[in-house]
Tab-separated table of C-alpha atoms in Angstrom:
chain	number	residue	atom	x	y	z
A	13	UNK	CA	0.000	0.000	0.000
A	14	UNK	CA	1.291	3.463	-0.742
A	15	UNK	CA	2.017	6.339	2.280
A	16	UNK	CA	-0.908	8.887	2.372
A	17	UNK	CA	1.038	12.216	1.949
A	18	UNK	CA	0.204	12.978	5.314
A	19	UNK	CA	2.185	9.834	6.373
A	20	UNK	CA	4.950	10.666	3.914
A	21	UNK	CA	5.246	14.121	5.533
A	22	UNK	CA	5.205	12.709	8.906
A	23	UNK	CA	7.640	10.757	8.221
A	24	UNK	CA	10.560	13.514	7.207
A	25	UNK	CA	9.094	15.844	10.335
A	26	UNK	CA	11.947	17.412	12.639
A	27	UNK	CA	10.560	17.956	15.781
A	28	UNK	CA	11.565	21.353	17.626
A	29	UNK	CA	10.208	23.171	20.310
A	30	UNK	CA	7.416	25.178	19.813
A	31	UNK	CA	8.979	28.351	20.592
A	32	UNK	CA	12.156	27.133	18.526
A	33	UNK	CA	9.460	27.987	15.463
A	34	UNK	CA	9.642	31.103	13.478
A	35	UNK	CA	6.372	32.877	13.968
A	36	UNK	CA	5.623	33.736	10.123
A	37	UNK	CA	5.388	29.667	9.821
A	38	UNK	CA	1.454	27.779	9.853
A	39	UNK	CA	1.357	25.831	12.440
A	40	UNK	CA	-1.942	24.883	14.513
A	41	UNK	CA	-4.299	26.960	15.562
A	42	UNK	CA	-2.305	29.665	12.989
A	43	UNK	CA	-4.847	32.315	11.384
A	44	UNK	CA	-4.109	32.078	7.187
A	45	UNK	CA	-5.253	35.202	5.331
A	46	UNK	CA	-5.725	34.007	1.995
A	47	UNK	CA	-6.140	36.272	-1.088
A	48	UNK	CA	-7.346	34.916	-4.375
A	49	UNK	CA	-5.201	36.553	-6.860
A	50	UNK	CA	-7.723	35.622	-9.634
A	51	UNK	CA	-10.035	37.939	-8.133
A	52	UNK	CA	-8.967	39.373	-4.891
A	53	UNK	CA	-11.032	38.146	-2.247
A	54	UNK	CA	-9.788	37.342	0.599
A	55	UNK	CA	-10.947	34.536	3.440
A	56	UNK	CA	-9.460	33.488	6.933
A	57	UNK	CA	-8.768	30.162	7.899
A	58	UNK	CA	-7.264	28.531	10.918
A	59	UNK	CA	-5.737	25.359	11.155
A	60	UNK	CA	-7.209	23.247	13.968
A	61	UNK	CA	-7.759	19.270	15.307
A	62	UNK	CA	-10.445	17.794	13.120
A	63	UNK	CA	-12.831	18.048	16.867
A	64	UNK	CA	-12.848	21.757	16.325
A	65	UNK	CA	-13.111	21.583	12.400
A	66	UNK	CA	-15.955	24.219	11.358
A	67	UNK	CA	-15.367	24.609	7.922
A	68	UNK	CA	-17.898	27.253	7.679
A	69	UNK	CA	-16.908	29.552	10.218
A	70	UNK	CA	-13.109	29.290	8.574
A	71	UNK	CA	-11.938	26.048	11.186
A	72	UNK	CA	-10.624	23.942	8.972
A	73	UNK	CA	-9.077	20.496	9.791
A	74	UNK	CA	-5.286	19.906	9.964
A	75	UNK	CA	-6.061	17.039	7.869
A	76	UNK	CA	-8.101	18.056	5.376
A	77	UNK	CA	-7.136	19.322	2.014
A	78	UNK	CA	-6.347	22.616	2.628
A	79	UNK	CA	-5.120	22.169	6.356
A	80	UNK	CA	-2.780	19.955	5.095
A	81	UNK	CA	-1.486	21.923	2.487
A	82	UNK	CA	-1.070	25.325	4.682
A	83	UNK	CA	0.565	23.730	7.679
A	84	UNK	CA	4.224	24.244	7.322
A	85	UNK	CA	4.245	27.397	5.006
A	86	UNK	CA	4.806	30.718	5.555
A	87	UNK	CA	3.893	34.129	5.124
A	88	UNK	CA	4.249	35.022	0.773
Protein backbone atom coordinates (compact mmCIF):
# COMPACT_ATOMS: atom_id res chain seq x y z
CA UNK A 1 0.00 0.00 0.00
CA UNK A 2 1.29 3.46 -0.74
CA UNK A 3 2.02 6.34 2.28
CA UNK A 4 -0.91 8.89 2.37
CA UNK A 5 1.04 12.22 1.95
CA UNK A 6 0.20 12.98 5.31
CA UNK A 7 2.18 9.83 6.37
CA UNK A 8 4.95 10.67 3.91
CA UNK A 9 5.25 14.12 5.53
CA UNK A 10 5.20 12.71 8.91
CA UNK A 11 7.64 10.76 8.22
CA UNK A 12 10.56 13.51 7.21
CA UNK A 13 9.09 15.84 10.34
CA UNK A 14 11.95 17.41 12.64
CA UNK A 15 10.56 17.96 15.78
CA UNK A 16 11.57 21.35 17.63
CA UNK A 17 10.21 23.17 20.31
CA UNK A 18 7.42 25.18 19.81
CA UNK A 19 8.98 28.35 20.59
CA UNK A 20 12.16 27.13 18.53
CA UNK A 21 9.46 27.99 15.46
CA UNK A 22 9.64 31.10 13.48
CA UNK A 23 6.37 32.88 13.97
CA UNK A 24 5.62 33.74 10.12
CA UNK A 25 5.39 29.67 9.82
CA UNK A 26 1.45 27.78 9.85
CA UNK A 27 1.36 25.83 12.44
CA UNK A 28 -1.94 24.88 14.51
CA UNK A 29 -4.30 26.96 15.56
CA UNK A 30 -2.30 29.66 12.99
CA UNK A 31 -4.85 32.31 11.38
CA UNK A 32 -4.11 32.08 7.19
CA UNK A 33 -5.25 35.20 5.33
CA UNK A 34 -5.72 34.01 1.99
CA UNK A 35 -6.14 36.27 -1.09
CA UNK A 36 -7.35 34.92 -4.37
CA UNK A 37 -5.20 36.55 -6.86
CA UNK A 38 -7.72 35.62 -9.63
CA UNK A 39 -10.04 37.94 -8.13
CA UNK A 40 -8.97 39.37 -4.89
CA UNK A 41 -11.03 38.15 -2.25
CA UNK A 42 -9.79 37.34 0.60
CA UNK A 43 -10.95 34.54 3.44
CA UNK A 44 -9.46 33.49 6.93
CA UNK A 45 -8.77 30.16 7.90
CA UNK A 46 -7.26 28.53 10.92
CA UNK A 47 -5.74 25.36 11.15
CA UNK A 48 -7.21 23.25 13.97
CA UNK A 49 -7.76 19.27 15.31
CA UNK A 50 -10.45 17.79 13.12
CA UNK A 51 -12.83 18.05 16.87
CA UNK A 52 -12.85 21.76 16.33
CA UNK A 53 -13.11 21.58 12.40
CA UNK A 54 -15.96 24.22 11.36
CA UNK A 55 -15.37 24.61 7.92
CA UNK A 56 -17.90 27.25 7.68
CA UNK A 57 -16.91 29.55 10.22
CA UNK A 58 -13.11 29.29 8.57
CA UNK A 59 -11.94 26.05 11.19
CA UNK A 60 -10.62 23.94 8.97
CA UNK A 61 -9.08 20.50 9.79
CA UNK A 62 -5.29 19.91 9.96
CA UNK A 63 -6.06 17.04 7.87
CA UNK A 64 -8.10 18.06 5.38
CA UNK A 65 -7.14 19.32 2.01
CA UNK A 66 -6.35 22.62 2.63
CA UNK A 67 -5.12 22.17 6.36
CA UNK A 68 -2.78 19.95 5.09
CA UNK A 69 -1.49 21.92 2.49
CA UNK A 70 -1.07 25.32 4.68
CA UNK A 71 0.56 23.73 7.68
CA UNK A 72 4.22 24.24 7.32
CA UNK A 73 4.25 27.40 5.01
CA UNK A 74 4.81 30.72 5.55
CA UNK A 75 3.89 34.13 5.12
CA UNK A 76 4.25 35.02 0.77
Amino acid sequence: AQASPLAELLDTAEIVAPRAVDPDVVTLYSQVLLRDVADGTSRKFTVCYPADAEPEAGFVSVLSPVGAALLGQTVG
